[in-house]
Coordinates of C-alpha atoms in Angstrom, one line a residue:
M1 CA 8.9 -23.2 -10.1
L2 CA 5.8 -20.9 -11.4
G3 CA 6.6 -20.9 -15.1
L4 CA 9.5 -17.9 -14.3
D5 CA 13.1 -18.4 -15.8
A6 CA 15.8 -18.1 -13.2
S7 CA 18.8 -16.2 -12.9
T8 CA 22.2 -18.2 -12.8
G9 CA 22.8 -20.0 -9.3
I10 CA 19.2 -19.1 -8.0
S11 CA 16.8 -22.8 -6.9
R12 CA 13.7 -23.8 -6.3
T13 CA 14.1 -23.0 -2.8
N14 CA 15.8 -19.7 -2.9
L15 CA 12.3 -18.4 -5.7
W16 CA 10.3 -19.8 -3.0
A17 CA 12.2 -17.9 -0.5
C18 CA 11.9 -14.7 -2.0
M19 CA 8.0 -15.2 -2.4
G20 CA 7.8 -16.2 1.2
L21 CA 9.7 -12.6 2.0
G22 CA 7.0 -11.1 0.0
L23 CA 4.2 -12.6 1.8
L24 CA 5.4 -12.3 5.4
G25 CA 6.8 -8.4 5.2
T26 CA 3.4 -7.4 3.6
A27 CA 2.0 -9.4 6.5
V28 CA 4.2 -7.2 9.2
I29 CA 4.1 -3.9 7.6
T30 CA -0.3 -4.0 7.0
F31 CA -0.4 -5.4 10.1
L32 CA 0.9 -2.7 12.5
P33 CA -1.3 0.8 10.2
A34 CA -4.3 -1.4 10.0
A35 CA -4.3 -2.2 14.3
Q36 CA -2.9 1.4 14.7
P37 CA -7.0 2.6 15.5
Y38 CA -8.0 0.0 18.3
L39 CA -4.9 1.3 19.9
L40 CA -5.4 5.4 19.5
T41 CA -8.8 4.3 20.2
D42 CA -9.0 2.0 23.0
A43 CA -5.5 1.9 24.7
L44 CA -4.9 5.7 24.7
G45 CA -8.5 7.0 24.5
L46 CA -8.1 9.5 22.2
S47 CA -11.4 10.6 20.0
G48 CA -12.9 12.7 17.2
D49 CA -10.6 15.4 15.7
E50 CA -7.5 13.8 17.4
L51 CA -7.5 10.6 15.0
G52 CA -7.4 11.9 12.0
R53 CA -4.4 14.3 13.6
T54 CA -2.5 11.4 15.5
T55 CA -2.7 9.5 12.3
G56 CA -1.5 11.8 10.1
Y57 CA 1.8 11.9 12.6
L58 CA 2.0 8.6 13.1
Q59 CA 2.8 8.4 9.3
I60 CA 4.7 11.6 9.0
A61 CA 7.0 9.7 11.6
A62 CA 7.6 6.6 10.0
E63 CA 7.7 8.3 6.7
A64 CA 10.6 10.9 7.7
A65 CA 12.3 7.5 9.5
L66 CA 12.3 6.0 5.3
I67 CA 13.1 9.3 3.8
L68 CA 16.2 9.6 5.6
S69 CA 16.9 5.5 5.4
L70 CA 16.1 4.3 1.7
V71 CA 18.5 5.1 -0.4
W72 CA 21.2 3.8 2.3
Y73 CA 19.7 0.7 2.7
G74 CA 19.7 0.5 -1.7
A75 CA 22.9 0.9 -1.1
L76 CA 23.9 -1.5 1.7
A77 CA 22.4 -3.5 -0.3
D78 CA 24.1 -3.5 -3.5
R79 CA 27.5 -3.8 -1.0
I80 CA 26.9 -6.6 1.6
G81 CA 24.3 -8.3 -0.7
R82 CA 20.7 -8.6 -0.1
R83 CA 19.9 -11.2 2.9
P84 CA 21.1 -9.4 5.6
V85 CA 19.5 -5.9 5.2
A86 CA 16.0 -8.0 4.6
V87 CA 16.8 -10.2 7.7
A88 CA 17.4 -7.1 9.2
G89 CA 14.2 -5.7 8.6
L90 CA 12.3 -8.2 9.8
L91 CA 14.2 -7.8 12.9
L92 CA 13.5 -4.1 13.1
C93 CA 9.6 -5.0 12.2
A94 CA 9.8 -7.8 15.4
V95 CA 10.9 -5.3 17.4
G96 CA 8.2 -2.6 16.7
A97 CA 5.6 -5.0 16.9
A98 CA 6.0 -5.9 20.1
L99 CA 6.4 -3.1 21.7
Y100 CA 4.0 -1.0 20.1
P101 CA 1.0 -2.1 23.0
F102 CA 2.8 -1.1 25.7
A103 CA 3.4 2.7 24.8
G104 CA 2.1 5.2 26.8
N105 CA 1.2 8.4 25.2
V106 CA 1.8 9.0 21.7
V107 CA 5.6 10.7 21.7
V108 CA 6.4 7.0 23.3
L109 CA 4.3 5.4 20.3
V110 CA 5.7 7.5 17.5
A111 CA 9.5 6.5 18.0
L112 CA 8.3 2.6 18.2
R113 CA 6.8 3.8 14.9
V114 CA 10.2 4.6 14.0
V115 CA 11.8 1.8 14.4
F116 CA 9.4 0.2 12.4
A117 CA 9.2 2.1 10.1
L118 CA 12.8 1.5 10.0
G119 CA 12.5 -2.2 9.1
I120 CA 9.5 -1.4 6.6
A121 CA 12.3 0.6 4.6
A122 CA 14.6 -2.7 4.2
L123 CA 12.2 -4.8 3.7
N124 CA 10.3 -2.5 0.7
V125 CA 14.0 -1.8 -1.1
T126 CA 15.4 -5.8 -1.4
M127 CA 11.9 -7.5 -1.2
S128 CA 12.2 -5.6 -5.3
A129 CA 15.6 -6.4 -5.8
I130 CA 15.4 -9.5 -5.0
T131 CA 13.2 -10.1 -7.5
A132 CA 14.0 -8.5 -10.2
D133 CA 18.4 -10.5 -8.8
Y134 CA 16.6 -14.0 -8.7
V135 CA 14.9 -13.9 -13.0
R136 CA 16.3 -13.4 -15.9
D137 CA 14.2 -9.9 -17.5
H138 CA 11.9 -11.5 -19.8
A139 CA 10.4 -13.1 -16.6
R140 CA 10.4 -10.0 -14.5
G141 CA 6.4 -9.0 -15.4
K142 CA 5.5 -12.8 -14.4
A143 CA 7.7 -12.5 -11.3
Y144 CA 6.6 -9.5 -9.9
G145 CA 2.8 -10.5 -10.6
W146 CA 3.8 -13.6 -8.8
L147 CA 5.4 -11.3 -5.9
G148 CA 2.6 -8.7 -5.9
L149 CA 0.0 -12.3 -4.7
F150 CA 2.3 -13.9 -2.8
S151 CA 2.2 -10.0 -1.0
G152 CA -1.9 -9.9 -1.2
I153 CA -2.3 -13.5 0.5
G154 CA 0.0 -11.5 3.4
A155 CA -2.2 -8.8 3.2
V156 CA -4.9 -10.9 3.5
I157 CA -4.0 -13.1 6.5
A158 CA -2.8 -9.7 8.1
V159 CA -6.0 -8.1 8.2
L160 CA -8.9 -10.8 8.3
V161 CA -6.7 -13.0 10.9
L162 CA -3.5 -10.9 12.2
V163 CA -5.9 -7.7 12.9
R164 CA -8.8 -9.8 15.0
L165 CA -6.2 -11.3 17.1
P166 CA -7.1 -8.6 20.0
N167 CA -10.4 -8.9 18.8
M168 CA -10.5 -13.1 19.3
L169 CA -8.2 -12.5 22.6
E170 CA -11.2 -9.9 24.3
N171 CA -14.2 -12.0 23.1
G172 CA -12.6 -14.2 25.1
G173 CA -12.5 -13.2 28.1
M174 CA -8.9 -10.8 27.7
E175 CA -9.1 -7.0 28.6
A176 CA -8.6 -4.2 25.6
A177 CA -5.1 -3.7 26.6
T178 CA -3.8 -7.4 28.1
A179 CA -5.8 -8.7 24.3
A180 CA -3.6 -5.7 21.9
R181 CA -0.3 -6.5 24.3
V182 CA -0.5 -10.5 23.4
G183 CA -1.8 -10.1 19.7
F184 CA 1.0 -8.0 19.1
L185 CA 3.3 -10.3 21.0
V186 CA 2.0 -13.2 18.7
V187 CA 2.7 -11.3 15.5
A188 CA 6.1 -10.2 17.0
G189 CA 6.7 -13.7 17.2
L190 CA 5.6 -14.7 14.0
V191 CA 8.3 -12.7 12.0
L192 CA 11.0 -13.3 14.3
L193 CA 10.8 -17.6 13.2
G194 CA 10.0 -16.0 9.9
A195 CA 13.7 -13.8 9.7
L196 CA 15.3 -17.0 10.8
A197 CA 14.0 -19.6 8.0
L198 CA 14.7 -16.8 5.5
R199 CA 18.1 -15.9 6.6
G200 CA 18.9 -19.5 5.4
T201 CA 16.9 -20.0 2.4
L202 CA 17.3 -16.6 0.4
A203 CA 20.4 -16.6 -1.5
A204 CA 23.8 -14.7 -0.1
G205 CA 24.8 -13.1 -3.1
P206 CA 24.7 -10.7 -4.6
A207 CA 27.4 -8.1 -3.3
A208 CA 30.4 -6.1 -4.2
P209 CA 33.5 -7.8 -3.3
V210 CA 35.4 -5.9 -0.7
E211 CA 37.9 -4.7 -3.3
Q212 CA 35.6 -4.3 -5.1
R213 CA 33.5 -2.2 -2.8
V214 CA 32.7 1.6 -3.5
G215 CA 31.3 4.7 -0.5
L216 CA 27.8 4.2 -0.1
A217 CA 27.6 7.8 -0.9
R218 CA 28.9 6.9 -4.4
L219 CA 26.1 4.5 -4.7
V220 CA 23.3 7.0 -3.6
G221 CA 24.1 9.7 -6.1
E222 CA 24.2 6.8 -8.7
G223 CA 20.4 6.3 -8.3
V224 CA 19.1 9.4 -8.0
R225 CA 21.4 10.0 -11.4
L226 CA 19.5 7.3 -12.8
A227 CA 16.9 9.5 -12.7
R228 CA 17.3 11.7 -16.3
D229 CA 16.3 7.9 -17.9
P230 CA 12.9 8.9 -18.5
G231 CA 11.6 5.3 -18.1
V232 CA 13.5 5.8 -14.6
A233 CA 11.6 8.5 -14.0
L234 CA 8.5 7.4 -14.9
S235 CA 9.3 4.3 -12.3
Y236 CA 10.2 7.2 -9.4
A237 CA 7.1 8.9 -10.4
A238 CA 4.8 6.2 -10.0
S239 CA 6.2 4.9 -6.8
F240 CA 5.7 8.2 -5.3
V241 CA 1.9 8.0 -6.1
A242 CA 2.3 3.5 -5.3
R243 CA 3.3 3.2 -1.6
A244 CA 1.1 6.4 -0.8
D245 CA -1.8 4.3 -2.8
L246 CA -0.6 1.6 0.5
A247 CA -0.7 3.3 3.4
L248 CA -4.0 5.1 2.4
V249 CA -5.9 1.6 2.5
A250 CA -4.1 0.5 5.8
S251 CA -4.5 3.8 7.6
F252 CA -6.9 5.9 6.8
L253 CA -9.7 3.3 5.3
S254 CA -9.3 1.3 8.2
L255 CA -9.9 4.6 10.0
W256 CA -12.5 5.9 8.2
I257 CA -14.8 3.0 8.7
V258 CA -13.5 2.6 12.8
D259 CA -14.9 6.0 13.3
Y260 CA -18.1 5.5 11.0
A261 CA -18.4 2.8 12.7
K262 CA -18.1 3.5 16.4
A263 CA -19.8 6.9 16.0
V264 CA -23.0 6.3 13.3
R265 CA -23.2 2.5 14.3
G266 CA -22.4 2.9 18.1
M267 CA -20.4 -0.5 17.3
S268 CA -17.8 -0.9 20.0
A269 CA -13.9 -0.8 19.1
T270 CA -13.2 -4.5 18.6
E271 CA -16.4 -4.9 16.0
A272 CA -15.2 -1.9 14.6
L273 CA -12.1 -2.9 13.7
A274 CA -13.5 -6.1 12.5
K275 CA -16.1 -4.6 10.3
S276 CA -12.3 -2.7 9.1
G277 CA -10.5 -5.9 8.7
A278 CA -13.7 -7.1 6.2
I279 CA -13.9 -4.8 3.7
V280 CA -9.7 -3.7 3.9
G281 CA -9.8 -7.2 3.2
I282 CA -11.7 -6.7 0.0
A283 CA -9.3 -4.5 -1.2
Y284 CA -6.6 -7.4 -0.1
M285 CA -8.1 -10.2 -2.0
V286 CA -8.6 -7.9 -5.4
I287 CA -4.7 -7.7 -5.3
V288 CA -4.6 -11.5 -4.7
V289 CA -6.0 -11.9 -7.7
G290 CA -5.1 -9.0 -9.5
A291 CA -1.3 -9.5 -9.2
P292 CA -0.4 -12.1 -11.7
L293 CA -2.5 -10.6 -14.8
F294 CA -0.5 -7.6 -14.0
G295 CA 2.8 -9.5 -14.0
W296 CA 0.9 -11.1 -17.0
L297 CA 0.6 -7.6 -18.8
G298 CA 3.9 -6.5 -17.8
D299 CA 5.8 -9.2 -20.2
R300 CA 3.0 -9.0 -23.0
M301 CA 3.2 -5.1 -23.0
R302 CA 5.6 -2.5 -23.3
R303 CA 6.6 -2.0 -19.5
Q304 CA 6.1 2.0 -19.6
D305 CA 2.2 1.5 -21.3
V306 CA 1.2 -1.1 -18.3
V307 CA 2.4 1.4 -15.8
I308 CA 0.4 4.5 -18.0
L309 CA -3.0 1.7 -17.5
A310 CA -2.6 0.5 -13.8
Q311 CA -1.8 4.3 -12.7
T312 CA -5.1 5.7 -15.2
L313 CA -7.6 3.3 -13.1
A314 CA -5.4 3.6 -9.8
A315 CA -6.5 6.9 -9.9
A316 CA -10.2 6.7 -10.7
A317 CA -10.7 4.1 -7.8
Y318 CA -9.4 6.4 -5.6
L319 CA -11.4 9.9 -6.9
S320 CA -14.2 7.3 -6.3
T321 CA -14.2 7.7 -2.8
L322 CA -15.9 11.0 -3.0
L323 CA -19.0 9.3 -4.2
V324 CA -18.8 7.0 -0.9
S325 CA -21.5 8.5 2.0
D326 CA -21.9 5.0 3.9
P327 CA -17.9 2.8 4.6
L328 CA -20.3 -0.1 6.4
G329 CA -22.4 -0.1 2.9
P330 CA -22.0 -2.3 -0.6
G331 CA -20.3 1.0 -2.1
M332 CA -17.7 1.5 -0.3
M333 CA -16.7 -3.1 -1.1
L334 CA -17.1 -2.5 -5.0
V335 CA -14.5 0.9 -3.6
A336 CA -12.5 -0.9 -2.1
A337 CA -12.1 -4.0 -5.0
A338 CA -11.5 -1.0 -7.6
I339 CA -8.8 0.5 -5.0
G340 CA -7.2 -3.0 -4.8
L341 CA -6.8 -3.4 -8.4
G342 CA -5.6 -0.4 -9.5
E343 CA -2.8 -0.3 -6.6
I344 CA -1.8 -3.8 -6.9
G345 CA -1.3 -2.7 -11.1
V346 CA 0.9 0.3 -10.2
I347 CA 3.2 -2.0 -7.7
T348 CA 3.5 -4.7 -9.6
T349 CA 4.8 -2.8 -13.0
A350 CA 6.7 -0.2 -11.7
G351 CA 9.1 -2.8 -10.6
P352 CA 10.2 -4.5 -13.7
L353 CA 9.9 -1.0 -15.3
L354 CA 12.8 0.3 -13.4
A355 CA 14.3 -3.3 -13.4
Q356 CA 14.9 -3.1 -16.8
Q357 CA 16.4 0.1 -17.7
V358 CA 19.5 0.1 -14.8
P359 CA 22.8 -2.3 -14.6
A360 CA 22.4 -4.9 -12.4
R361 CA 25.0 -2.9 -10.3
Y362 CA 23.1 -0.2 -9.3
R363 CA 20.3 -2.2 -9.0
G364 CA 19.7 -1.8 -5.4
S365 CA 20.5 2.1 -5.5
S366 CA 17.3 2.3 -8.1
F367 CA 15.0 0.4 -5.7
G368 CA 16.3 2.4 -2.6
V369 CA 15.7 5.5 -4.5
Q370 CA 12.2 4.3 -5.9
T371 CA 11.2 3.3 -2.2
L372 CA 12.9 6.9 -1.5
C373 CA 10.5 8.6 -3.5
G374 CA 7.3 6.0 -2.0
A375 CA 8.6 7.3 1.5
I376 CA 7.7 10.9 0.1
G377 CA 4.3 10.6 -1.7
I378 CA 3.5 8.5 2.0
F379 CA 5.1 11.5 3.9
V380 CA 3.0 14.2 1.3
I381 CA 0.0 12.7 0.8
S382 CA -0.6 10.8 4.2
G383 CA 0.5 14.5 5.9
V384 CA -1.7 16.5 4.0
G385 CA -4.8 14.1 3.6
G386 CA -5.0 13.6 7.6
W387 CA -5.8 17.3 8.2
L388 CA -8.2 17.3 5.4
Y389 CA -9.5 14.1 6.6
D390 CA -10.3 15.9 9.5
L391 CA -11.4 19.6 8.1
W392 CA -12.9 18.2 5.2
R393 CA -13.5 14.9 4.2
P394 CA -13.2 11.1 5.6
A395 CA -12.7 10.6 1.4
A396 CA -9.9 13.2 1.3
P397 CA -6.6 11.7 1.6
F398 CA -8.0 9.6 -1.4
A399 CA -9.4 12.4 -3.4
L400 CA -5.3 13.5 -3.0
S401 CA -3.7 10.2 -4.0
G402 CA -5.9 10.3 -6.9
A403 CA -5.5 13.6 -8.5
C404 CA -1.7 12.5 -8.3
G405 CA -1.7 9.3 -9.6
L406 CA -3.5 11.5 -12.7
L407 CA -0.6 13.6 -13.0
V408 CA 1.7 10.6 -13.0
A409 CA 0.1 8.9 -15.6
L410 CA 0.4 12.3 -18.3
F411 CA 3.8 12.6 -17.3
G412 CA 3.9 8.9 -18.8
L413 CA 1.9 9.4 -21.9
A414 CA 4.6 12.7 -22.5
V415 CA 7.7 10.3 -22.0
R416 CA 6.4 6.7 -23.6
R417 CA 8.3 7.2 -26.6
R418 CA 11.4 8.1 -25.2
V419 CA 11.6 5.0 -23.2
T420 CA 14.3 2.3 -24.3
A421 CA 15.4 -0.4 -22.0
H422 CA 19.2 -0.2 -20.3
P423 CA 21.8 -2.5 -22.9
E424 CA 22.7 -4.5 -20.1
V425 CA 19.5 -5.9 -20.0
A426 CA 17.6 -5.7 -22.6
P427 CA 19.9 -8.9 -24.6
D428 CA 18.6 -11.4 -21.9
L429 CA 16.1 -13.1 -23.8
T430 CA 17.7 -16.9 -23.4
P431 CA 15.5 -18.9 -21.4
D432 CA 17.3 -20.8 -18.7
R433 CA 15.3 -23.2 -16.9
T434 CA 17.4 -25.1 -14.5
A435 CA 14.9 -23.8 -11.4

């Protein structure tokens, strides 16, 4: 299936379910922050300087929840298996999305954003770990490429279809607040149905036998100690920037476009949101095309080298936002395309690098720590970027991320010759074509 060599015991149905998890998980993760400007302006009536700060507060609250939960989710996935953690993540996202438009003030909105973030944490850990589990090492680059493609499709569906639901409903005669509530409830219902389907199609394992289970704290500690390996450290550092990049596209790029469209072009909130979805959609359409490319490179180049290449491209793309004066013009479309290519490059290549550096029994824990590094990156870059957005210029969060990306690329160049695959992973070179 998809040219992948499946691990022992993994069926075609399991592989398709893995890709379905990537599509559904990314769609719901992308939807809420992309639709958030509509709620902030129309439902809560925020404007001007409040928008950037409130967006930053919501992102900080979400990342605080992620930071407190990610490593425990990773350890739990090693202890009880990936599937229950993934399904729980989808259910939490469904609850958060269903209640989000009913928030009457920023405090309630922050609380619901935390619930949604707990679901995102479970999905981010398990999507990566499940993909690494389901295929053999020599095909993991391609597997992550396909996962990136399906995730990109999910993101495109989110920004071109799901985000526009409130606008379509409002054009059909609903009031703005009612349209937002119905649109979010529809998305929550779809996620709930997807969770039920994946409960029956994802593989049950791996999980540690009951008599061999160790404490979660020990598993978390092992995930942290693995950072002494230079390849693991590079993967963790790349995730620090890559996850922040994803959050910036979903939140601050949408905010920049919506804010400019309303303030300068005089568009309504729904018109501005639709315009934002179209431009952000360009980034995600490039993600769909770029994911298999970087997956292919990941199996043909040394994985540390392809991570460095992807990180350099991403940094250049984010720094190029400083050249954009009109976010509704053709220049922004080119920048959005470059951002999409660089973003998916880092996300697609960091996972296979980490998977080749750690033994399977600690894979969930290591991916939990990797995702934690990404959460810290979002926390720092979005928090500081939110203030810079208001105090300096809308491109500031992207420039900050680009500068951090350059530092990671330099770190990669410094350690690339010391990266060696873990001995438990390196011998896995025999194709298994049972799936």
